[in-house]
Amino acid sequence: MVCARRMKTLASTCVILSGMTNIACLLYVGWITNSVHEKDAERKLEEDKGETLRIIERLERLENVVNSHIQERPQKDRDDAADLSLSDSPLFLRWGRELGPESRRVALHKFQYYGYNAYLSDRLSLDRAIPDLRPDGCKNISYHASLPQVSIVFIFVDEALSVILRSVHSAMRRTPSHLLREIILVDDSSSNAELTENLQRFVEETNQRRPDFIKLVRHTRQEGLIRARVSGWRAASAPVVALFDAHVEFNVGWAEPILHRIQEDRRRVISPSFDNIKYDTFEVEEYPLSAHGFDWELWCRYLNPPRSWWSQKNHTAPIRSPALIGCFVVDRRYFEEIGLLDEGMEVYGGENVELGIRVWLCGGSVEVLPCSRIAHIERAHKPYTDDLAAHVRRNAFRVAEVWMDEFKNHVYMAWNIPLQNSGIDIGDISGRKLLRDRLQCRPFRWFLKNIYSEMRTYADTIAYGELRNSLRPDLCVDQGPDTDNIPILYLCHGMTPQNVYYTSSGQLRVGVLSPTIDDNDNKCLVDVNGRPRLLECSYAGNKRMKLSWLFTQGGSIQNAESRYCLELVQSSGVEIWERNLSGSGGVKDAGKTAFDVSLLEFLVCPLSKKPLRYDETSNELINEELGIAYPILDGIPNMIPQDARLIKKTEGAEKPTTS
């Protein structure tokens, strides 16, 4: 289950490749190099530490975050010596300080393998009590006895046995026996040895007491969780099927509200409300009531319930939800009629969003029930795939092409991939398109208007891509940490913090596309007192700040009000460049466009392609073609026209201007 709570985190902007280099950018670009004296460079580094150190500190913070994630990636063949580095693991921040060295080593090894504290799980009761977190009114609701039966399907691959067994035990203990027809375990080709003999023994012992109560389905090869869920559905026999991860614990009274709603209308697809099992301490943490939505990359996310739900002033009422987070309950036959899950998708990710969209567009509905609560382990890392994002991206494009009509370009924009010739094989989608035609489904625009009206749309985007400079094509503009408003230059890595969107109104948006109106607004590049900054677009617009840019592919990027341009700035103090920026490719309707500028400072827009000459006597940069001398202050050339000095220009050049 991949779903994000809406909270600010540095990590949201730090999905950056390893092998990083700190690059402090302090001035501008040109055609050829001119040396600056070592003493000037040293004096600059000594006297002007402020902005440079801020940039370096931000980059170091980025590296620390990324390195911490790299250290906690699952490494099944990790060297034992590395395992002894215990103090750096988040596992021991709140738990396990009293353990001896050997126990800590074992606990860390299991944590790296599973993504949660399997060492602790193995020592907890399979029938442990968890707090009843239902809203107060839920306990007073009664349900008639003729509810339909349910088959509970658990999907897993290389899960800790104790976690699977606790999921099964909690389902058996907290689901009325007359409503629970069977439990189906789907093993998606695990390599974990304890999931063969030990799990098989548990199934056989349980079935001796309750014949055919537990079914064990094993895949001979790993199919991914999407197809594994469908395998579980095919093995189910009850009128209703509940599809869950195998690292959950059911709360009291979870089943009756769901079965009641489906009995009323079989076209309802229901999700319980989820709480969190902390991956380190296994404490159950209450989560606020939420609907389930998604962003334009089609990652699922928790949403505030709609205003219509709050206006009822009844916290037991069903919450209308645009999407699902992956675990859900559905009428078995209706699930088949509606097209199951898209088995052309790989591994998992996107199938939950696709199902929600499909159900709404094709005559059904999706709900989250506050009176049905299930606790779910949110892992510290995902151990079963090395590149989940690649699978989610491919799956997202399948959804876009089948269901999203003219809005499909939003998905490509969010992933920063060209709409045409994306280079990504999404497989055959003809069957899914035929399904849409057969079900006579509504257009996606109806979904945005009536079900997910909180979703922001970006029809004003005319180009998107990365902001690069042809002199240093390895560097891209990066939004940097969330806590700062200063764009940085960073090694190009193709991740979300380096996405740039150019709009018909001249805005340059940097970073993730804000998914809903309830989220923080997009960050726009703004000229703030002669310095480039990233501010919320709505704030900058309301304050009438300088956020409109004149952009032509292959040319400068110039602020429409200040008339300053964006320039690359080198920190070494050795190379000084001035040039008209160049590139190739169109802007309008160009799909992914690689912008050819990098920045951390503003300079006056370049007027000449001739090299500048450094004059040691006057400590100036001389443009002999235009007859202008720019003073160097504290090691930084001052390119402001009003501060420049007119000198004798080279013959044939145009008369310079200083205003």
XYZ file of C-alpha atoms in Angstrom:
659
model
C 0.000 0.000 0.000
C 1.701 3.177 -1.195
C -0.056 6.236 0.107
C 1.224 9.496 1.532
C -0.115 11.630 4.338
C -0.035 15.344 3.672
C 2.843 16.601 5.775
C 5.812 18.788 5.018
C 9.051 16.860 4.863
C 12.494 17.580 3.608
C 12.567 14.168 1.986
C 9.807 15.217 -0.415
C 12.351 17.300 -2.318
C 15.363 15.105 -1.791
C 14.846 12.135 -4.075
C 18.295 12.681 -5.515
C 20.846 10.342 -6.996
C 23.894 9.422 -4.970
C 27.393 10.460 -5.970
C 26.658 14.112 -5.333
C 28.977 17.072 -5.671
C 28.525 20.301 -3.752
C 28.505 23.178 -6.223
C 28.244 26.743 -4.957
C 27.223 29.073 -7.783
C 28.168 32.711 -7.400
C 28.247 34.452 -10.799
C 27.650 34.343 -14.573
C 28.259 33.056 -18.168
C 30.089 34.099 -21.391
C 32.002 32.772 -24.379
C 35.621 32.243 -23.257
C 37.617 32.266 -20.039
C 39.655 35.006 -18.439
C 41.691 34.323 -15.329
C 40.959 36.034 -12.044
C 43.819 36.379 -9.615
C 44.065 33.765 -6.878
C 44.076 36.483 -4.243
C 40.688 37.721 -5.507
C 39.237 34.242 -5.294
C 40.672 33.741 -1.810
C 39.424 37.126 -0.679
C 35.989 36.312 -2.065
C 35.797 33.004 -0.232
C 37.019 34.599 2.973
C 34.834 37.702 2.973
C 31.639 36.600 1.244
C 30.846 33.391 3.068
C 27.202 34.133 3.676
C 25.388 33.024 0.552
C 28.041 30.457 -0.369
C 27.836 28.732 2.993
C 24.042 28.767 2.869
C 24.132 26.924 -0.438
C 26.724 24.437 0.786
C 24.768 23.820 3.983
C 21.593 23.160 2.002
C 23.391 20.716 -0.262
C 24.936 18.964 2.732
C 21.475 18.626 4.254
C 20.257 17.136 0.997
C 23.115 14.644 1.035
C 22.488 13.695 4.657
C 18.843 12.932 3.947
C 19.625 10.908 0.848
C 22.451 9.040 2.563
C 20.164 8.115 5.444
C 17.712 6.622 2.962
C 20.500 4.793 1.154
C 21.768 3.318 4.430
C 18.329 1.903 5.227
C 17.667 0.305 1.853
C 17.119 -3.441 2.135
C 20.359 -5.314 1.493
C 19.845 -9.013 1.891
C 23.515 -9.896 1.424
C 24.890 -7.079 3.541
C 28.238 -7.671 5.196
C 28.025 -8.451 8.915
C 30.573 -5.778 9.731
C 28.304 -3.128 8.265
C 25.439 -4.449 10.403
C 27.351 -3.420 13.500
C 26.818 0.241 12.636
C 23.718 0.264 14.809
C 23.545 3.828 16.038
C 22.673 5.222 12.597
C 19.538 3.138 12.071
C 16.106 4.707 12.694
C 15.069 1.370 14.188
C 16.843 2.268 17.427
C 15.698 5.859 17.799
C 12.749 4.873 20.022
C 13.282 1.190 20.627
C 15.892 -1.396 21.547
C 18.526 0.566 23.436
C 18.505 -2.067 26.171
C 19.337 -4.933 23.794
C 22.747 -6.541 23.755
C 25.024 -6.271 20.689
C 24.031 -9.636 19.197
C 20.302 -9.015 19.620
C 20.673 -5.572 18.095
C 22.527 -7.039 15.132
C 19.751 -9.594 14.556
C 17.055 -6.926 14.935
C 18.796 -4.639 12.454
C 19.241 -7.443 9.934
C 15.512 -8.253 10.067
C 14.637 -4.573 9.825
C 16.740 -4.160 6.698
C 15.111 -7.228 5.168
C 11.459 -6.533 5.984
C 11.235 -2.764 6.424
C 9.755 -3.115 9.912
C 10.730 -4.501 13.323
C 10.239 -8.220 12.699
C 12.444 -8.953 15.726
C 9.830 -7.332 17.974
C 6.930 -8.807 16.014
C 8.251 -12.314 16.649
C 7.989 -11.605 20.391
C 4.495 -10.099 20.440
C 1.331 -12.110 20.961
C -0.478 -13.108 17.790
C -3.713 -12.246 19.600
C -2.649 -8.958 21.137
C -5.220 -6.313 22.004
C -5.273 -3.026 20.107
C -7.173 0.150 21.040
C -10.709 0.615 19.736
C -10.342 3.782 17.660
C -13.828 3.980 16.179
C -15.800 7.231 16.562
C -18.101 7.076 19.582
C -21.332 6.756 17.638
C -20.203 3.579 15.866
C -20.713 1.452 18.957
C -24.417 2.332 19.034
C -25.168 1.218 15.467
C -26.785 -2.195 15.076
C -26.872 -4.337 11.921
C -29.310 -7.065 10.938
C -28.159 -10.664 10.983
C -28.567 -11.390 7.267
C -25.385 -9.680 6.099
C -23.449 -11.373 3.264
C -20.382 -13.473 4.014
C -16.879 -12.308 3.173
C -13.689 -13.971 1.935
C -10.581 -12.206 3.257
C -7.589 -12.293 0.905
C -4.080 -11.543 2.187
C -1.349 -10.801 -0.373
C 2.310 -11.111 0.544
C 5.826 -11.639 -0.712
C 8.688 -12.316 1.711
C 6.663 -11.104 4.686
C 7.647 -11.958 8.262
C 5.705 -15.064 9.302
C 4.672 -13.570 12.645
C 3.188 -10.546 10.860
C 1.170 -12.762 8.506
C -0.095 -14.907 11.369
C -1.084 -11.859 13.410
C -3.070 -10.573 10.422
C -4.876 -13.917 10.167
C -5.472 -14.186 13.925
C -6.927 -10.679 14.145
C -9.243 -11.397 11.197
C -10.481 -14.592 12.836
C -10.941 -13.038 16.279
C -12.592 -9.780 15.198
C -14.826 -10.961 12.366
C -18.059 -12.706 13.429
C -17.641 -16.378 12.541
C -20.950 -16.543 10.679
C -19.760 -13.732 8.376
C -16.225 -15.008 7.664
C -16.415 -17.792 5.105
C -12.686 -18.240 4.453
C -9.221 -16.732 4.479
C -7.071 -16.904 1.362
C -3.303 -16.448 1.526
C -1.612 -15.534 -1.767
C 2.158 -16.011 -1.736
C 3.636 -14.105 -4.666
C 6.660 -16.418 -4.978
C 8.420 -15.648 -1.696
C 12.016 -16.763 -1.196
C 11.739 -16.683 2.601
C 12.201 -20.254 3.868
C 9.932 -19.902 6.908
C 7.000 -19.199 4.590
C 7.125 -22.744 3.222
C 7.053 -25.400 5.953
C 6.001 -23.242 8.913
C 3.198 -21.454 7.098
C 2.002 -24.695 5.518
C 1.900 -26.313 8.956
C -0.213 -23.448 10.337
C -2.675 -23.777 7.442
C -3.006 -27.531 7.909
C -3.511 -27.265 11.673
C -6.171 -24.577 11.249
C -7.991 -26.568 8.574
C -8.109 -29.607 10.855
C -10.273 -27.560 13.218
C -12.191 -25.714 10.455
C -12.047 -27.709 7.205
C -11.081 -25.719 4.097
C -11.130 -22.494 6.074
C -7.702 -21.291 4.903
C -6.639 -21.567 1.268
C -2.988 -21.118 0.342
C -2.271 -19.955 -3.215
C 1.372 -19.930 -4.282
C 2.707 -18.289 -7.437
C 5.564 -20.129 -9.135
C 6.992 -16.786 -10.239
C 6.564 -13.281 -8.894
C 3.581 -11.669 -10.599
C 3.327 -8.483 -8.565
C 0.714 -7.503 -6.035
C -1.831 -6.413 -8.652
C -2.076 -9.848 -10.231
C -1.746 -11.484 -6.823
C -4.915 -9.695 -5.683
C -6.719 -11.018 -8.740
C -5.443 -14.531 -7.933
C -6.959 -14.165 -4.474
C -10.264 -13.004 -5.926
C -10.360 -16.033 -8.238
C -9.902 -18.364 -5.270
C -12.675 -16.687 -3.241
C -16.182 -18.098 -2.960
C -18.048 -15.683 -0.651
C -20.397 -13.026 -2.078
C -18.016 -10.301 -0.854
C -14.216 -10.257 -1.162
C -11.865 -8.219 1.047
C -8.392 -7.686 -0.449
C -5.708 -6.723 2.068
C -1.980 -6.634 2.635
C -0.726 -9.303 5.028
C 0.625 -6.763 7.535
C -2.600 -5.490 9.079
C -4.580 -5.932 12.302
C -8.371 -5.734 12.293
C -10.212 -3.729 14.903
C -13.445 -4.763 16.574
C -16.583 -4.369 14.458
C -14.725 -3.744 11.211
C -16.787 -6.057 8.982
C -20.435 -5.238 9.695
C -20.440 -1.597 8.446
C -18.784 -2.609 5.167
C -21.019 -5.606 4.502
C -24.087 -3.509 5.294
C -23.147 -0.807 2.756
C -22.395 -3.358 0.028
C -25.642 -5.193 0.749
C -27.513 -1.903 0.224
C -25.764 -1.273 -3.115
C -23.478 -3.884 -4.671
C -21.834 -1.200 -6.835
C -20.121 0.311 -3.822
C -16.407 -0.360 -3.384
C -15.479 0.180 0.257
C -12.293 0.958 2.125
C -11.992 0.842 5.903
C -10.353 3.723 7.740
C -6.693 2.967 8.315
C -4.569 3.538 11.375
C -0.816 3.112 11.539
C 1.240 0.354 13.128
C 4.590 2.018 13.781
C 7.337 0.116 12.011
C 9.717 0.258 14.985
C 7.616 -0.098 18.162
C 4.485 -1.740 16.664
C 2.346 0.721 18.610
C -0.978 1.508 16.946
C -1.219 5.186 16.047
C -4.614 6.709 15.325
C -4.912 8.406 11.965
C -7.522 11.104 11.307
C -10.515 10.226 9.179
C -9.672 10.711 5.517
C -10.789 10.190 1.969
C -8.354 8.753 -0.572
C -7.161 10.709 -3.587
C -4.124 10.982 -5.801
C -1.717 13.438 -7.378
C -0.958 13.793 -11.077
C 1.773 11.155 -10.870
C -1.068 8.900 -9.641
C 0.536 8.234 -6.273
C -2.329 7.808 -3.847
C -2.694 10.168 -0.908
C -4.956 10.799 2.050
C -7.384 13.705 1.684
C -9.501 15.718 4.042
C -13.097 14.464 3.845
C -15.245 16.615 1.533
C -17.159 19.594 2.922
C -20.434 17.744 2.395
C -19.304 15.115 4.905
C -18.307 17.662 7.541
C -21.611 19.491 7.135
C -23.474 16.359 8.287
C -21.768 16.625 11.704
C -21.865 12.835 11.893
C -18.455 11.161 12.160
C -19.967 7.737 11.579
C -21.234 8.628 8.091
C -19.537 7.139 5.002
C -16.914 9.377 3.384
C -17.104 9.767 -0.388
C -13.655 9.030 -1.824
C -12.215 9.671 -5.318
C -9.858 6.680 -5.114
C -8.648 3.763 -3.000
C -5.317 3.162 -1.317
C -5.001 -0.481 -2.373
C -6.879 -2.417 0.325
C -10.621 -2.607 -0.279
C -13.790 -4.700 -0.042
C -16.033 -5.367 -3.038
C -18.946 -7.503 -4.202
C -17.274 -10.482 -5.864
C -19.403 -10.542 -9.004
C -19.507 -6.763 -9.396
C -15.706 -6.721 -9.262
C -15.658 -9.028 -12.275
C -18.307 -7.020 -14.120
C -16.355 -3.812 -13.631
C -13.128 -5.358 -14.980
C -11.223 -6.560 -11.868
C -7.807 -4.861 -11.681
C -5.755 -4.033 -14.761
C -3.568 -7.126 -15.050
C -1.506 -5.377 -17.710
C 0.017 -3.298 -14.925
C 3.306 -4.336 -13.342
C 4.057 -5.042 -9.632
C 1.774 -2.441 -8.023
C 1.016 1.257 -7.863
C -1.664 3.059 -9.861
C -4.123 0.165 -9.810
C -5.898 1.642 -6.797
C -6.302 5.004 -8.516
C -7.429 3.329 -11.740
C -10.055 1.285 -9.904
C -11.457 4.351 -8.159
C -11.666 6.335 -11.397
C -13.210 3.385 -13.251
C -15.830 2.694 -10.590
C -16.942 6.331 -10.484
C -16.954 6.816 -14.259
C -18.831 3.580 -14.894
C -21.748 3.929 -12.493
C -20.423 2.829 -9.094
C -19.141 4.653 -6.027
C -16.207 4.526 -3.601
C -16.486 5.069 0.155
C -14.325 5.086 3.264
C -16.149 3.969 6.424
C -15.166 5.595 9.742
C -16.757 2.747 11.744
C -14.538 0.138 10.099
C -10.935 0.518 11.255
C -7.865 -1.516 10.400
C -4.281 -0.878 11.500
C -1.616 -1.201 8.804
C 2.183 -1.292 9.019
C 3.783 1.533 7.074
C 7.214 0.180 6.287
C 10.381 2.218 6.576
C 11.333 0.943 3.108
C 9.912 -1.346 0.463
C 11.879 -4.591 0.245
C 10.258 -6.209 -2.760
C 11.276 -3.976 -5.675
C 14.348 -1.927 -6.464
C 12.555 0.621 -8.642
C 8.942 1.048 -7.606
C 8.715 4.469 -9.270
C 9.377 2.976 -12.721
C 6.464 0.552 -12.296
C 4.148 3.261 -10.958
C 5.061 5.536 -13.874
C 4.326 2.839 -16.461
C 1.061 1.971 -14.733
C 0.116 5.647 -14.501
C 0.519 6.079 -18.246
C -1.818 3.124 -18.837
C -4.429 4.839 -16.669
C -3.915 8.148 -18.469
C -4.258 6.653 -21.943
C -7.412 4.673 -21.144
C -9.380 6.893 -18.758
C -8.166 10.500 -18.623
C -9.044 11.859 -22.071
C -7.662 15.374 -22.671
C -6.215 15.448 -19.145
C -3.768 12.621 -19.818
C -1.050 15.191 -20.563
C -1.134 16.146 -16.869
C 0.220 12.709 -15.960
C 3.039 13.002 -18.482
C 3.815 16.516 -17.235
C 3.947 15.373 -13.623
C 6.409 12.604 -14.524
C 8.328 15.024 -16.792
C 7.991 12.700 -19.788
C 7.039 13.818 -23.328
C 3.499 13.030 -24.358
C 4.619 11.768 -27.752
C 7.396 9.200 -28.118
C 7.788 8.762 -24.376
C 10.074 5.775 -24.786
C 8.031 3.824 -22.226
C 6.248 0.649 -23.297
C 2.907 0.573 -21.481
C 1.780 -2.669 -23.115
C -1.491 -3.427 -24.865
C -4.374 -1.271 -23.623
C -6.902 -2.157 -26.315
C -8.786 -4.492 -23.965
C -9.124 -1.795 -21.315
C -10.427 0.679 -23.891
C -12.994 -1.877 -25.030
C -14.002 -2.334 -21.381
C -14.623 1.404 -21.091
C -16.763 1.365 -24.212
C -18.721 -1.686 -23.049
C -19.458 -0.152 -19.647
C -20.532 3.133 -21.299
C -18.473 5.189 -18.878
C -18.532 8.952 -18.428
C -15.697 11.282 -19.550
C -12.906 12.069 -17.109
C -13.937 15.732 -17.052
C -17.125 14.629 -15.227
C -14.964 12.969 -12.556
C -12.959 16.162 -11.984
C -16.100 18.283 -11.793
C -18.289 16.057 -9.631
C -16.041 13.723 -7.621
C -12.552 15.229 -7.367
C -13.207 18.940 -7.695
C -10.291 19.634 -5.337
C -7.850 18.525 -8.053
C -5.829 21.325 -9.647
C -5.573 21.345 -13.438
C -2.804 22.853 -15.558
C -4.206 23.576 -18.998
C -2.118 26.780 -19.104
C 1.181 24.852 -19.300
C 2.796 25.290 -22.727
C 6.185 23.673 -22.057
C 7.793 21.552 -19.367
C 11.101 19.893 -18.676
C 14.337 20.840 -16.928
C 16.052 24.202 -16.609
C 19.574 23.720 -17.983
C 22.468 25.796 -19.288
C 24.384 24.717 -22.385
C 27.695 25.558 -20.686
C 27.027 23.138 -17.823
C 24.433 20.652 -19.102
C 25.092 18.461 -16.068
C 23.533 21.074 -13.754
C 19.815 21.715 -13.370
C 17.782 24.196 -11.400
C 16.512 22.428 -8.288
C 13.906 23.682 -5.833
C 16.117 22.669 -2.913
C 14.762 21.968 0.576
C 11.127 22.771 1.309
C 12.178 25.005 4.165
C 14.050 27.420 1.880
C 12.797 29.671 -0.875
C 16.092 29.725 -2.749
C 16.552 27.736 -5.960
C 19.830 25.889 -6.208
C 21.865 24.341 -8.987
C 22.355 20.623 -8.652
C 23.503 17.665 -10.682
C 20.651 16.766 -13.029
C 18.827 13.683 -11.774
C 15.437 13.855 -13.472
C 13.446 13.779 -10.239
C 10.511 15.950 -9.230
C 12.460 18.796 -7.525
C 13.948 19.681 -10.921
C 10.697 19.734 -12.909
C 9.972 23.123 -14.495
C 6.704 24.256 -16.105
C 6.318 27.341 -18.305
C 2.805 28.767 -18.521
C 0.910 30.929 -20.980
C 1.042 33.783 -18.441
C 4.834 33.581 -18.285
C 5.179 31.827 -14.932
C 8.031 29.398 -14.310
C 6.866 26.793 -11.801
C 9.602 24.699 -10.205
C 9.157 21.365 -8.428
C 6.161 19.153 -7.861
C 2.787 20.103 -9.311
C 0.481 20.864 -6.399
C -2.266 18.222 -6.656
C -5.208 19.817 -4.846
C -6.451 23.195 -3.711
C -6.013 22.070 -0.097
C -2.263 21.613 -0.573
C 0.437 24.241 -0.623
C 0.445 26.153 -3.882
C 3.024 25.634 -6.626
C 6.365 27.396 -6.291
C 7.023 30.084 -8.892
C 10.341 31.669 -9.781
C 10.214 35.323 -8.708
C 12.591 38.291 -8.920
C 12.789 39.493 -5.308
C 14.987 42.579 -5.024
C 17.272 41.334 -7.745
C 17.557 37.778 -6.431
C 15.817 34.665 -7.794
C 13.488 33.132 -5.236
C 10.804 30.431 -5.159
C 7.515 31.602 -3.665
C 3.973 30.289 -3.790
C 2.515 31.437 -7.085
C -0.742 32.693 -5.569
C 1.117 34.717 -2.920
C 3.459 36.271 -5.470
C 0.536 37.064 -7.752
C -1.538 38.659 -4.998
C 1.462 40.777 -3.967
C 2.043 41.732 -7.607
C 5.592 40.498 -7.476
C 7.823 39.983 -10.512
C 6.911 36.435 -11.528
C 6.374 36.756 -15.285
C 9.197 35.636 -17.584
C 9.937 36.083 -21.271
C 11.175 32.755 -22.577
C 12.124 31.557 -26.035
C 13.834 28.245 -26.528
C 17.457 28.922 -27.399
C 17.378 32.412 -25.923
C 17.571 34.164 -22.603
C 15.024 33.915 -19.817
C 14.208 37.499 -18.924
C 11.973 38.839 -16.200
C 9.202 40.802 -17.900
C 9.357 43.630 -15.327
C 12.925 43.924 -14.078
C 14.376 42.948 -17.480
C 17.079 40.971 -15.706
C 18.046 37.587 -17.080
C 18.929 34.324 -15.407
C 22.571 33.293 -15.579
C 24.803 30.452 -14.510
C 27.312 31.485 -11.850
C 30.610 29.713 -11.232
C 32.103 29.584 -7.738
C 35.722 28.782 -8.542
C 36.725 32.355 -9.357
C 38.749 31.030 -12.285
C 36.372 31.130 -15.225
C 34.224 34.098 -16.170
C 31.780 33.739 -19.043
C 29.376 35.948 -20.911
C 27.291 34.666 -23.763
C 23.895 34.694 -25.326
C 22.285 31.474 -24.235
C 21.613 28.959 -26.957
C 19.664 25.762 -27.376
C 17.345 23.928 -29.685
C 13.742 22.829 -29.887
C 10.434 24.622 -29.830
C 8.322 25.656 -26.896
C 4.644 25.528 -27.747
C 3.264 21.996 -27.874
C 6.795 20.613 -27.678
C 6.052 18.015 -25.031
C 9.060 17.785 -22.750
C 11.290 20.790 -23.399
C 14.808 20.986 -21.966
C 15.190 24.603 -20.882
C 18.721 25.835 -21.517
C 19.387 28.076 -18.519
C 20.685 27.508 -15.006
C 20.758 30.118 -12.297
C 21.413 31.323 -8.855
C 21.854 35.024 -9.604
C 20.433 37.705 -11.885
C 22.573 39.603 -14.371
C 21.732 42.220 -16.936
C 20.744 40.448 -20.130
C 23.815 39.764 -22.288
C 24.290 42.236 -25.135
C 27.417 40.859 -26.735
C 28.995 37.577 -27.763
C 32.513 38.978 -27.452
C 34.698 37.828 -24.548
C 35.190 40.044 -21.549
C 38.691 41.103 -20.559
C 39.781 41.424 -16.959
C 41.665 44.655 -16.237
C 43.874 44.153 -13.173
C 44.652 47.842 -12.741
C 41.038 49.006 -12.551
C 39.677 45.696 -11.209
C 37.004 45.722 -13.909
C 35.599 43.452 -16.592
C 35.891 45.192 -19.943
C 33.439 44.721 -22.825
C 35.489 46.291 -25.594
C 32.812 45.704 -28.241
C 30.211 47.740 -26.377
C 32.584 50.098 -24.613
C 31.471 49.202 -21.078
C 33.539 48.460 -17.971
C 31.869 46.535 -15.148
C 33.319 46.993 -11.643
C 34.218 43.967 -9.517
C 33.053 44.314 -5.928
C 34.173 41.737 -3.372
C 35.167 39.425 -6.182
C 31.777 39.634 -7.951
C 31.362 41.516 -11.257
C 28.606 44.122 -10.947
C 26.630 43.917 -14.203
C 24.023 46.534 -13.304
C 24.027 49.079 -16.158
C 23.752 52.098 -13.871
C 26.997 51.120 -12.145
C 28.944 50.473 -15.357
C 31.525 52.888 -16.795
C 31.615 53.933 -20.444
C 34.940 53.498 -22.190
C 36.159 53.695 -25.742
C 34.495 50.891 -27.687
C 35.809 48.716 -30.473
C 35.229 50.101 -33.973
C 31.996 49.009 -35.642
C 30.148 48.278 -32.430
C 26.844 49.863 -31.541
C 26.794 52.740 -29.094
C 26.411 51.363 -25.574
C 23.666 52.350 -23.216
C 23.658 52.341 -19.436
C 19.936 52.483 -18.787
